[in-house]
CSV table of C-alpha atoms and ligand atoms in Angstrom, one decimal:
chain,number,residue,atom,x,y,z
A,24,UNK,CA,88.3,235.2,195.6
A,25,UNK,CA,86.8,232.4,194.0
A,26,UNK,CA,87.6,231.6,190.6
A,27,UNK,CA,90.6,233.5,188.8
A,28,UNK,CA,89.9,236.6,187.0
A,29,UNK,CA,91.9,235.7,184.2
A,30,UNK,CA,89.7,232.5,183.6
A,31,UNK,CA,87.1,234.7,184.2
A,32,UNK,CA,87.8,237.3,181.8
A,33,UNK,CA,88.9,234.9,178.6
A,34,UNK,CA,85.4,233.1,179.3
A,35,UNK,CA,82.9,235.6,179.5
A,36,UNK,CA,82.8,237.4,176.6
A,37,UNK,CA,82.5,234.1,174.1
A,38,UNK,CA,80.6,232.4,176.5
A,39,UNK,CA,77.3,232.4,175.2
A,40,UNK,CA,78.6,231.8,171.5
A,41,UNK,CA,80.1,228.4,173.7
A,42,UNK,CA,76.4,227.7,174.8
A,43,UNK,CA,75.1,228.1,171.6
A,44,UNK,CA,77.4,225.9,170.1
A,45,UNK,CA,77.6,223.1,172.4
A,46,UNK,CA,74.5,223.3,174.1
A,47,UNK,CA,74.1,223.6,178.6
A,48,UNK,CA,75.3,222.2,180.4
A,49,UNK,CA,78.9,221.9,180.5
A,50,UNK,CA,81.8,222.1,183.1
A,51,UNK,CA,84.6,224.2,181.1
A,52,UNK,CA,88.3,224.1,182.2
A,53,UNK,CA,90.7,226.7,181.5
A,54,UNK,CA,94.2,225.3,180.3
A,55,UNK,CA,95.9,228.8,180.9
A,56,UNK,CA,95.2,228.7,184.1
A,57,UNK,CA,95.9,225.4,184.9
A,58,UNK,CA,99.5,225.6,183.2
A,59,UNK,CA,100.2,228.7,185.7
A,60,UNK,CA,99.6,227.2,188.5
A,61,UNK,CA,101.4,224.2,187.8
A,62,UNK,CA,104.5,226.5,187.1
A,63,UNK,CA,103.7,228.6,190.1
A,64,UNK,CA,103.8,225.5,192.1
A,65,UNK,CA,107.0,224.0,190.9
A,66,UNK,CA,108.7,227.2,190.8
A,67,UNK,CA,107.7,227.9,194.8
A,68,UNK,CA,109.0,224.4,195.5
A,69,UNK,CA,112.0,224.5,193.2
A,70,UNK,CA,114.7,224.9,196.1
A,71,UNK,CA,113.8,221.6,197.5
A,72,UNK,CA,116.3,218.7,195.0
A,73,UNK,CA,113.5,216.2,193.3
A,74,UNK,CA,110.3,218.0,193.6
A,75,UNK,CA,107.1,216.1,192.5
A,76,UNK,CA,103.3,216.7,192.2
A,77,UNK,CA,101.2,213.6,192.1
A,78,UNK,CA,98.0,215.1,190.2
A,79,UNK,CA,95.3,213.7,192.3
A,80,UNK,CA,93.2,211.5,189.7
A,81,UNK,CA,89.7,211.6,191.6
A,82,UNK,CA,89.9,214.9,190.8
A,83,UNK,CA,89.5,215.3,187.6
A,84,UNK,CA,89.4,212.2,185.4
A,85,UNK,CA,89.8,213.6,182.3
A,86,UNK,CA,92.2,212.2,179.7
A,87,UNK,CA,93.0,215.6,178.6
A,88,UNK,CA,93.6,216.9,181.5
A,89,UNK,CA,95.9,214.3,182.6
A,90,UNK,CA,97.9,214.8,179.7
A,91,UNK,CA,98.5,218.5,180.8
A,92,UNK,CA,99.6,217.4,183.9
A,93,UNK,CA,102.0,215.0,182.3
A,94,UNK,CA,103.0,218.0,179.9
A,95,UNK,CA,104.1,219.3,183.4
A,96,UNK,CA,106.1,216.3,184.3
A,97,UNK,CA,103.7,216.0,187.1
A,98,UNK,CA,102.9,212.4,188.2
A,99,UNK,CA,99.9,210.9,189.1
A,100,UNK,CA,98.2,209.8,192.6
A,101,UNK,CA,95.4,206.9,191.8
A,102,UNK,CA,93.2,204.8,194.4
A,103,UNK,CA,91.4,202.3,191.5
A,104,UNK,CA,92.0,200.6,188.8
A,105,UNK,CA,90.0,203.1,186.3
A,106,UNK,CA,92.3,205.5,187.4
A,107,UNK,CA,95.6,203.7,187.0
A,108,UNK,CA,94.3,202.6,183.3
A,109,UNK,CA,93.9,206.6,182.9
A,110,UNK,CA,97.5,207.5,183.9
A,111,UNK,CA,98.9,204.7,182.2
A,112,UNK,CA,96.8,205.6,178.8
A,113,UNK,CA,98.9,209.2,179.2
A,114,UNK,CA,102.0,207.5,179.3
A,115,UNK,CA,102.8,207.3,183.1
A,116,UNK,CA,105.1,204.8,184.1
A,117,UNK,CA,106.4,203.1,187.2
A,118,UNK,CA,107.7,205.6,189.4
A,119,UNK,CA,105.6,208.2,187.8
A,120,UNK,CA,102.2,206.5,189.8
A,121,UNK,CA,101.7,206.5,192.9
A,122,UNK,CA,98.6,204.1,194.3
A,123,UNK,CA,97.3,205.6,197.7
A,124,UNK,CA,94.6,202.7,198.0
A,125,UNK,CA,92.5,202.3,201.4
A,126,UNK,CA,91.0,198.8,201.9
A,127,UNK,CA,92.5,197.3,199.0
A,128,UNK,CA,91.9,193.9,197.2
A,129,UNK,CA,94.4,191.8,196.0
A,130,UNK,CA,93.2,192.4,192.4
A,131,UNK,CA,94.0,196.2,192.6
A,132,UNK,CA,97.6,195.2,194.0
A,133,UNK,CA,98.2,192.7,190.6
A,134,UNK,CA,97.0,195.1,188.1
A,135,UNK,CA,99.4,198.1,190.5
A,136,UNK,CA,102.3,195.3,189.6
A,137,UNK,CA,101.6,195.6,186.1
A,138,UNK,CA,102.9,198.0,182.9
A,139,UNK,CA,106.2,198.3,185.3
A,140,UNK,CA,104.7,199.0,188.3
A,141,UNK,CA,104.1,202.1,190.4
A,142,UNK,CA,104.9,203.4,193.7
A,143,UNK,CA,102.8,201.2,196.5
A,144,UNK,CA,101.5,203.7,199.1
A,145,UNK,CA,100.7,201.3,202.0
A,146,UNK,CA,97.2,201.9,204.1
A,147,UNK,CA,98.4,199.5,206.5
A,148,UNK,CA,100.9,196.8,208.1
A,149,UNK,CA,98.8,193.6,207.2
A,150,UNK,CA,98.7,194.6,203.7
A,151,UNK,CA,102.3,193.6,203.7
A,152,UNK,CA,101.4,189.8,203.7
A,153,UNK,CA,98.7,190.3,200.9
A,154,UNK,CA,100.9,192.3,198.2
A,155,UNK,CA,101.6,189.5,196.0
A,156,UNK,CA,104.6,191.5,194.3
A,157,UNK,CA,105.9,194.0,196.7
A,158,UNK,CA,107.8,196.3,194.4
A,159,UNK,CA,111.5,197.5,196.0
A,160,UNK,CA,110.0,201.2,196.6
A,161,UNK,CA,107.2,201.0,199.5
A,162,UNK,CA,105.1,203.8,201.3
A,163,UNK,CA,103.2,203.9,204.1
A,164,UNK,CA,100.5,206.4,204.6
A,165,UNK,CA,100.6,207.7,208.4
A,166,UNK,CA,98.0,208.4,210.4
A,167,UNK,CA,99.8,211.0,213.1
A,168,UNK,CA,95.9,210.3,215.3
A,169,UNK,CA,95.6,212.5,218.7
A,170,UNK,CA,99.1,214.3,217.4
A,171,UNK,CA,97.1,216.7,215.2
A,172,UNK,CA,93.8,217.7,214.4
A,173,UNK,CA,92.3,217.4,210.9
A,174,UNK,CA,89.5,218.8,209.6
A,175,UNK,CA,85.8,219.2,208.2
A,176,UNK,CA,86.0,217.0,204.9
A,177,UNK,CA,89.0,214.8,206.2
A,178,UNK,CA,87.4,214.5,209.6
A,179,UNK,CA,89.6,213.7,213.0
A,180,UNK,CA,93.0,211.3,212.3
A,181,UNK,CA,91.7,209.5,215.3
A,182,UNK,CA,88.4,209.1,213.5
A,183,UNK,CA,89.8,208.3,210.4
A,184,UNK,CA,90.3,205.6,208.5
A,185,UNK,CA,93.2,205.9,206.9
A,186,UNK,CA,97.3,205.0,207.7
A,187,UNK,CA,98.9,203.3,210.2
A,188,UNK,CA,99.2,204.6,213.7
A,189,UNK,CA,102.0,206.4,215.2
A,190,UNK,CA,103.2,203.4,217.2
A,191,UNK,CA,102.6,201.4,214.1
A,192,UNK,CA,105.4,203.2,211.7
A,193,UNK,CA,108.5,201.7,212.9
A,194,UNK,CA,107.5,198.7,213.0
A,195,UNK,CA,105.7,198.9,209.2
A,196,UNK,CA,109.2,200.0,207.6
A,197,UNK,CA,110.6,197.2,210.1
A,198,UNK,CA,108.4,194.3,208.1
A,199,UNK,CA,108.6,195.9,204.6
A,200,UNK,CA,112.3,195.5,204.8
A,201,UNK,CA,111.7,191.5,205.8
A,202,UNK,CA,109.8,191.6,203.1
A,203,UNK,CA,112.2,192.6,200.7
A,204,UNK,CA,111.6,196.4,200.4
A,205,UNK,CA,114.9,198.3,199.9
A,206,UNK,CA,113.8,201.8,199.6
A,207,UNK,CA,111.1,203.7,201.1
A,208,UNK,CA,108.4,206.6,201.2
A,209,UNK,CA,106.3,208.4,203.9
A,210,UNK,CA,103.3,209.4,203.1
A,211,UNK,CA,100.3,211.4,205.2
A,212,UNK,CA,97.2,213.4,204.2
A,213,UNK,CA,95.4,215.2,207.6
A,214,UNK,CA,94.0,217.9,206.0
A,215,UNK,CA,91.6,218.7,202.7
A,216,UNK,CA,90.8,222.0,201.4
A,217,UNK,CA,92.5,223.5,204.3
A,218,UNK,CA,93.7,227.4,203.4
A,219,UNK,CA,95.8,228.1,206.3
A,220,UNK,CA,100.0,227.5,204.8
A,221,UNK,CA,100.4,227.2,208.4
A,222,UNK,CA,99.1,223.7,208.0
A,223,UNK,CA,101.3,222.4,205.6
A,224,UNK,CA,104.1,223.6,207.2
A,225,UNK,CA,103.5,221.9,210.4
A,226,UNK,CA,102.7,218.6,208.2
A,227,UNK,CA,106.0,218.5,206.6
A,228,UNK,CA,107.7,219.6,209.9
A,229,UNK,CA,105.7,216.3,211.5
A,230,UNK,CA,106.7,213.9,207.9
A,231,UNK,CA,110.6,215.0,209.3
A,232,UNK,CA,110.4,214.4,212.6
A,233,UNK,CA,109.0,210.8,211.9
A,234,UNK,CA,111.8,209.9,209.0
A,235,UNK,CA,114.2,211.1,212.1
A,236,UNK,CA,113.1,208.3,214.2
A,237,UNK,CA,112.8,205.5,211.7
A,238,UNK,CA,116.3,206.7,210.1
A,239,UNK,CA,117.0,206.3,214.0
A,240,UNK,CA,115.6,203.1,215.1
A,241,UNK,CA,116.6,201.0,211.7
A,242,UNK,CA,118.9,203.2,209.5
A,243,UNK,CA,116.6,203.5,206.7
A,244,UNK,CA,116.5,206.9,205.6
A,245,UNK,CA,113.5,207.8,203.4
A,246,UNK,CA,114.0,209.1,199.5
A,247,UNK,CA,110.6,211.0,199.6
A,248,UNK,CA,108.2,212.5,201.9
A,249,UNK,CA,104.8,213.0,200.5
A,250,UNK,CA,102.7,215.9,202.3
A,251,UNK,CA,99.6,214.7,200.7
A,252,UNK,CA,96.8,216.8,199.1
A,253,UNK,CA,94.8,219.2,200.7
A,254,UNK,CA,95.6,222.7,199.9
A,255,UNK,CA,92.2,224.8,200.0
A,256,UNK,CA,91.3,226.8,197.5
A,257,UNK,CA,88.9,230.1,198.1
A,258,UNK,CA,85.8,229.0,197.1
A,259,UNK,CA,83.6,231.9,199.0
A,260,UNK,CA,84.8,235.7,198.2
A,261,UNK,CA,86.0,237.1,201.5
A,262,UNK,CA,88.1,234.2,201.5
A,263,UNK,CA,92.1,234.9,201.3
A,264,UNK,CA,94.2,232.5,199.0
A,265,UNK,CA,96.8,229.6,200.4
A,266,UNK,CA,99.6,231.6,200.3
A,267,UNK,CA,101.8,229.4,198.2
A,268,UNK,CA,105.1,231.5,198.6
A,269,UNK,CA,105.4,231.4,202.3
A,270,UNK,CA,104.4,227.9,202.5
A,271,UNK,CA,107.0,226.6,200.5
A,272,UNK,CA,109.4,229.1,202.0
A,273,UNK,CA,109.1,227.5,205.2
A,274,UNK,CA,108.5,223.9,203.9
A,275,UNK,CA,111.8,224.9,202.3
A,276,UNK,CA,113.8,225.8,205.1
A,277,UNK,CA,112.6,222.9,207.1
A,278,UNK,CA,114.3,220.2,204.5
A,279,UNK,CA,117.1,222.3,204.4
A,280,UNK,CA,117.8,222.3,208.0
A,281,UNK,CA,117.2,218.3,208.2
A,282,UNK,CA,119.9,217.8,205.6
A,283,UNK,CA,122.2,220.7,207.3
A,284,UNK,CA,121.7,217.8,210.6
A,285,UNK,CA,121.3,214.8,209.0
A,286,UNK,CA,123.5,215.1,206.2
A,287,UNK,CA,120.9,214.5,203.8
A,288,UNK,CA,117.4,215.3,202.7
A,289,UNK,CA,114.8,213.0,201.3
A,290,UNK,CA,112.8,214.6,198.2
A,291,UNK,CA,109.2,216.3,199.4
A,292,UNK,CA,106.6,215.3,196.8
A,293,UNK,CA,102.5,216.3,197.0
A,294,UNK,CA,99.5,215.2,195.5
A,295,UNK,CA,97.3,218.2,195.0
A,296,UNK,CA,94.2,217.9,193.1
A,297,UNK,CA,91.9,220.8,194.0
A,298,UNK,CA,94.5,223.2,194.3
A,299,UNK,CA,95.8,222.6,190.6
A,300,UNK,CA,92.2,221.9,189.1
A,301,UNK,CA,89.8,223.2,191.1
A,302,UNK,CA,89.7,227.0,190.2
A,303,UNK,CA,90.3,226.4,186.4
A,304,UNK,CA,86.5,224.8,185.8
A,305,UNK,CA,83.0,226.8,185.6
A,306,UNK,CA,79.8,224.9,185.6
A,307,UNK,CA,77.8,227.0,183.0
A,308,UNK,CA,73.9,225.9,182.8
A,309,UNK,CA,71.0,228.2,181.9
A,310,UNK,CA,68.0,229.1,184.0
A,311,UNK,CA,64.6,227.4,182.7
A,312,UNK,CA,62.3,227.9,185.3
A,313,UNK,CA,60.9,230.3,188.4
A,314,UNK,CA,58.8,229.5,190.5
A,315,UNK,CA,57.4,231.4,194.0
A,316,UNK,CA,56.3,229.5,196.9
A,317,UNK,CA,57.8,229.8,200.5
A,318,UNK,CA,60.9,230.9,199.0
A,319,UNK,CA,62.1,231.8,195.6
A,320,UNK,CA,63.4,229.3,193.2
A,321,UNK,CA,65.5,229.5,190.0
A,322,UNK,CA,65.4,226.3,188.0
A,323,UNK,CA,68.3,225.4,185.7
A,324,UNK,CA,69.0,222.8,183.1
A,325,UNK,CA,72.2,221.0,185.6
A,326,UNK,CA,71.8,219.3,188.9
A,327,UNK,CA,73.6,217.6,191.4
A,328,UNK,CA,74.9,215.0,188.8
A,329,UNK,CA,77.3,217.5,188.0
A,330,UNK,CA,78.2,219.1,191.2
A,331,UNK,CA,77.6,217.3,194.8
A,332,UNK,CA,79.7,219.6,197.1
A,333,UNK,CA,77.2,222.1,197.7
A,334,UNK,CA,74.5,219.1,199.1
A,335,UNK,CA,77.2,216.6,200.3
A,336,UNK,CA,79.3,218.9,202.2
A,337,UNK,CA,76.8,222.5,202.1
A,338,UNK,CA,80.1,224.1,200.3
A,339,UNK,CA,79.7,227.3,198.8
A,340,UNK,CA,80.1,227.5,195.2
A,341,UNK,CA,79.5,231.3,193.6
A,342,UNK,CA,77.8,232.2,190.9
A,343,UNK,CA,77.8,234.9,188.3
A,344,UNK,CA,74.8,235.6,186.2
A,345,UNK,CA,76.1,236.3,183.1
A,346,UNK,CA,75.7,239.9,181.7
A,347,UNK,CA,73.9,241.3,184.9
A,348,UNK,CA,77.3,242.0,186.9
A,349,UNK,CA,76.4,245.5,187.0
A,350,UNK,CA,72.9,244.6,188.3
A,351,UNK,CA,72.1,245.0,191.7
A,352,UNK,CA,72.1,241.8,193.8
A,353,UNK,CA,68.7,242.4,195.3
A,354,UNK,CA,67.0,239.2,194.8
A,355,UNK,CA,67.0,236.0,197.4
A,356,UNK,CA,66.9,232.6,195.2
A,357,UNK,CA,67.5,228.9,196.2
A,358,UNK,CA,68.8,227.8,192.8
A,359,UNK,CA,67.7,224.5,192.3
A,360,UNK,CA,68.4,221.3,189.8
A,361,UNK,CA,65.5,218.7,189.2
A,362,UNK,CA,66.5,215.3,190.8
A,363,UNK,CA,63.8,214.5,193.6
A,364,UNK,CA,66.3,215.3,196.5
A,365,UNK,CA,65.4,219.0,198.7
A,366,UNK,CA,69.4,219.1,198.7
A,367,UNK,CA,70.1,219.6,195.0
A,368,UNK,CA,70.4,223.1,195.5
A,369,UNK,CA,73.5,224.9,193.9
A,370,UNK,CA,72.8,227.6,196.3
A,371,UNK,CA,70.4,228.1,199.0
A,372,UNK,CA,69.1,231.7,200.1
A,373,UNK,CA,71.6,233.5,197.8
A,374,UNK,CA,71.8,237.3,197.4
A,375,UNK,CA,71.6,237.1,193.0
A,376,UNK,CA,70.3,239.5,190.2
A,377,UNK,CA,67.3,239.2,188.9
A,378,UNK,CA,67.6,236.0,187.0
A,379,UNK,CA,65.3,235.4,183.6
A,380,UNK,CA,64.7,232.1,182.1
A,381,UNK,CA,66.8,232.0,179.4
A,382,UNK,CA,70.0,233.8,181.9
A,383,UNK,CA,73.5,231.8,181.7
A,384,UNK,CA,74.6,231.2,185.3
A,385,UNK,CA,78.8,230.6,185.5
A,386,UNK,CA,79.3,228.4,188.7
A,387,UNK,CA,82.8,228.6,190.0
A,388,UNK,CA,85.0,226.3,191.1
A,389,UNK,CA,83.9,223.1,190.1
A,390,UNK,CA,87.8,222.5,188.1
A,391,UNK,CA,88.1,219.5,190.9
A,392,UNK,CA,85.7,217.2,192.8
A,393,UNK,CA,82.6,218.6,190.3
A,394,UNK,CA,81.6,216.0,187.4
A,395,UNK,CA,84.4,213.7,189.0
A,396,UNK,CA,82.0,213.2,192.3
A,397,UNK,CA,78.7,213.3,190.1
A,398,UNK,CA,76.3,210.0,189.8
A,399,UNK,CA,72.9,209.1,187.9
A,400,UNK,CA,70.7,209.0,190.6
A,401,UNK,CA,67.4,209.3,189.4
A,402,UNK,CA,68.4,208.9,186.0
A,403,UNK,CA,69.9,212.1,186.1
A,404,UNK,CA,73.1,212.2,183.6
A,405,UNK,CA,76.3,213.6,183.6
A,406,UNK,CA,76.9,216.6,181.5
A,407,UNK,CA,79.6,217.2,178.8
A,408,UNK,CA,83.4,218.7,179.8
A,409,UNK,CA,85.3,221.4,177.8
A,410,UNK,CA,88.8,222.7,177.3
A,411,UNK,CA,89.5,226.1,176.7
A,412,UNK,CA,92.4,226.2,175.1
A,413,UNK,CA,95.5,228.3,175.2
A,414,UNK,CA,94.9,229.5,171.5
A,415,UNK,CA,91.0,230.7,172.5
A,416,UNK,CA,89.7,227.6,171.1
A,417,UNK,CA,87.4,225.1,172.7
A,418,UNK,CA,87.6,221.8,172.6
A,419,UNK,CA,84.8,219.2,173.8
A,420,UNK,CA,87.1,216.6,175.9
A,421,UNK,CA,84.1,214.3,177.1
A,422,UNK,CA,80.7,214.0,175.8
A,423,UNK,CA,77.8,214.0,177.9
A,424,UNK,CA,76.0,210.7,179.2
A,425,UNK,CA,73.2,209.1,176.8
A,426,UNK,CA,69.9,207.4,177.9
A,427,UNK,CA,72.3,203.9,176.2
A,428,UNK,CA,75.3,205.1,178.8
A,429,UNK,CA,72.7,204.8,181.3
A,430,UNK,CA,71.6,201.4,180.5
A,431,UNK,CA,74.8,200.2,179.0
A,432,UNK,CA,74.6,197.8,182.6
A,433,UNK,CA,71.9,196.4,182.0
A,434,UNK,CA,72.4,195.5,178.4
A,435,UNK,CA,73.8,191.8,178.9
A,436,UNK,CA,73.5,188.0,178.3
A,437,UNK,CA,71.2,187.1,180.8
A,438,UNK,CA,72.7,184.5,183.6
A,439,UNK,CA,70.3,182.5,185.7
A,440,UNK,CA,71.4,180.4,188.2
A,441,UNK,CA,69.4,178.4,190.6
A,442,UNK,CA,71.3,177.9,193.8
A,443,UNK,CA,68.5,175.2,195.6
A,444,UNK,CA,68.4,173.2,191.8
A,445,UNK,CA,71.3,170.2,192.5
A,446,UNK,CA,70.7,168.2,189.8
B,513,PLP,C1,91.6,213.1,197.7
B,513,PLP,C2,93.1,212.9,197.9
B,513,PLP,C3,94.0,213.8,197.4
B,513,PLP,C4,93.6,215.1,196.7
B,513,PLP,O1,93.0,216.0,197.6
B,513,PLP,P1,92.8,217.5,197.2
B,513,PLP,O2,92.0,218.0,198.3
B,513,PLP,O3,92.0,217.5,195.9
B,513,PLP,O4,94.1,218.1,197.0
B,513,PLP,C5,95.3,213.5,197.5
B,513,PLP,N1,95.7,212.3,198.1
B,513,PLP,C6,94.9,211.4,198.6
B,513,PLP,C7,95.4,210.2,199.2
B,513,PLP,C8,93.5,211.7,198.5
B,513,PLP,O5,92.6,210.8,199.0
């Protein structure tokens, strides 16, 4: 079921009054919901010693936000340099980062040295010899390749282009100890949006089997496994949710039978973003135009600015017309936005009440990789962002973008330089 009812429920009935006052469109998060299943997710994984969620940044790079997630004593997982500013500005520290980068410059390693540091998340073995601070905690992210298959939005581990190899692993925590490493982190993501538990089980089951081997071949035994991101979320209604118990159930009982063998058990720490984000967030916009040619088209005042999963990937996002629940759903509609692109359709031959202009449409779903992914392509802006709060209140937590936002890059000292002129 897409969306939680609860959310649901505390948004619709003051949701036009929200319209009204702020004006469409806006993505709107539901702090509630959020809070619950952060606490649902530490509580399932409580029985494994040293927990930790890594919010995933790129999913939601919202200051506010962020600081609910530190609220949580969740950490935070960044890949840039925007994003580390952003967890530090909350008042993450050190350990309390993690930096997953892939094909990263030197520069992003000096400013990940900075403020005291973070956790460095290693894409690769050659990096080693470009860190120019390696901190005494190092990770490498490992790619298990023909060992398992991944998925649609991750793609094949063979195929992809992230971690070191299978054959590579030893000899990565080999060279990070040369280096002057002294305690260590494994770290893999094979799967996004993925809702079979099964999954994540078998991921953590893999993270063991590999910390067996190193632990084996060098004596280092790991202080955290990190199963990555990558829990699915229902986004299309006949959809069943991850089912969170039994996954950490089994996840559970897998790190307790390593330490009942091995005499110890490293922590098992994750870096969810969609899971924690992505149901809590509605895109609300309001239908402006109809129009009937080969096919029947809703306009609405949003585009794929705010929302690219539906013409990057085809998801599925649902929509609710608001007020017309009752209504039958006997109309067909492609409901589109206005950038010059045939894909910037928020849903394509969809099965909707009859839509007027004027009608509020709620789009689910978009808590997590929505105004996070958007661009201004065609001069099309990104729209404002909204906190409902756990007292009923809303709060506006990012503006939208201006015409001056847009040409904010262009405003500058001019600098010519005339590469041919020696003189
Ligand atoms: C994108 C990403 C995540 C978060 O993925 P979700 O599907 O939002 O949970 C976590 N870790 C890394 C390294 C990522 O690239």
């Amino acid at each position: 079921m897409p969306m939680s009812q609860d959310f649901k429920s505390r948004l619709q009935p003051v949701i036009e009054e929200i319209a009204t006052h702020y004006g469409t469109p806006f993505h709107i998060y539901d702090e509630v919901g959020i809070r619950q299943t952060g606490e649902d997710l530490k509580a399932a994984f409580s029985g494994i010693e040293g927990f930790q969620e890594y919010y995933a940044v790129k999913a939601l790079p919202n200051k506010k936000i962020l600081q609910l997630m530190q609220d949580m004593g969740f950490g935070f997982d960044c890949s840039s340099i925007p994003e580390l500013i952003l967890s530090r500005e909350v008042g993450a520290t050190g350990e309390q980062i993690m930096f997953t980068s892939n094909n990263t410059t030197v520069d992003e390693f000096n400013f990940a040295a900075q403020d005291g540091g973070c956790i460095l998340n290693l894409d690769d073995i050659s990096l080693l010899d470009k860190v120019p601070q390696l901190p005494e905690l190092v990770c490498f992210r490992y790619n298990p390749g023909p060992r398992r298959t991944g998925n649609v939005i991750i793609g094949n581990p063979v195929e992809a282009k992230y971690g070191v190899t299978h054959d590579q692993v030893v000899e990565a925590y080999a060279k990070a100890r040369e280096k002057g490493a002294t305690r260590f982190g494994l770290h893999t993501m094979v799967a996004s949006n993925e809702l079979d538990y099964s999954y994540m089980v078998e991921t953590s089951r893999m993270l063991l089997e590999i910390s067996a081997v190193v632990e084996k071949e060098l004596g280092i035994r790991f202080e955290f496994l990190n199963i990555g991101g990558g829990f699915g979320i229902p986004y299309r209604p006949e959809q069943q949710a991850l089912n969170l118990q039994a996954m950490a159930q089994e996840i559970t009982a897998l790190f307790d039978q390593f330490k009942a063998s091995h005499g110890y058990a490293p922590k098992m720490v994750m870096e969810s973003g969609r899971y924690m984000t992505g149901p809590h967030g509605a895109l609300v916009t309001r239908a402006i135009n109809h129009k009937q040619t080969y096919r029947n088209y809703v306009g609405v005042d949003s585009c794929m600015s705010a929302l690219m999963r539906p013409a990057l990937y085809e998801a599925y996002h649902h929509i609710d017309v608001i007020g017309k629940s009752d209504q039958p759903q006997d109309q067909i509609y492609d409901v589109v936005g206005s950038l010059c692109e045939n894909n910037d359709k928020f849903a394509v031959q969809r099965e909707l009440p009859r839509i007027e202009e004027g009608d509020l449409l709620m789009i689910h779903d978009t808590g997590a990789h929505g105004q996070a992914m958007g661009f201004q392509y065609n001069g099309r802006l990104r729209p404002k962002e909204l906190l409902l709060c756990e007292d009923g209140s809303v709060e506006l937590i990012r503006r939208a973008e201006t015409n001056e936002d847009y040409f904010a890059t262009m405003n500058f000292v001019a600098d010519k330089f005339s590469p041919l002129d020696k003189g």
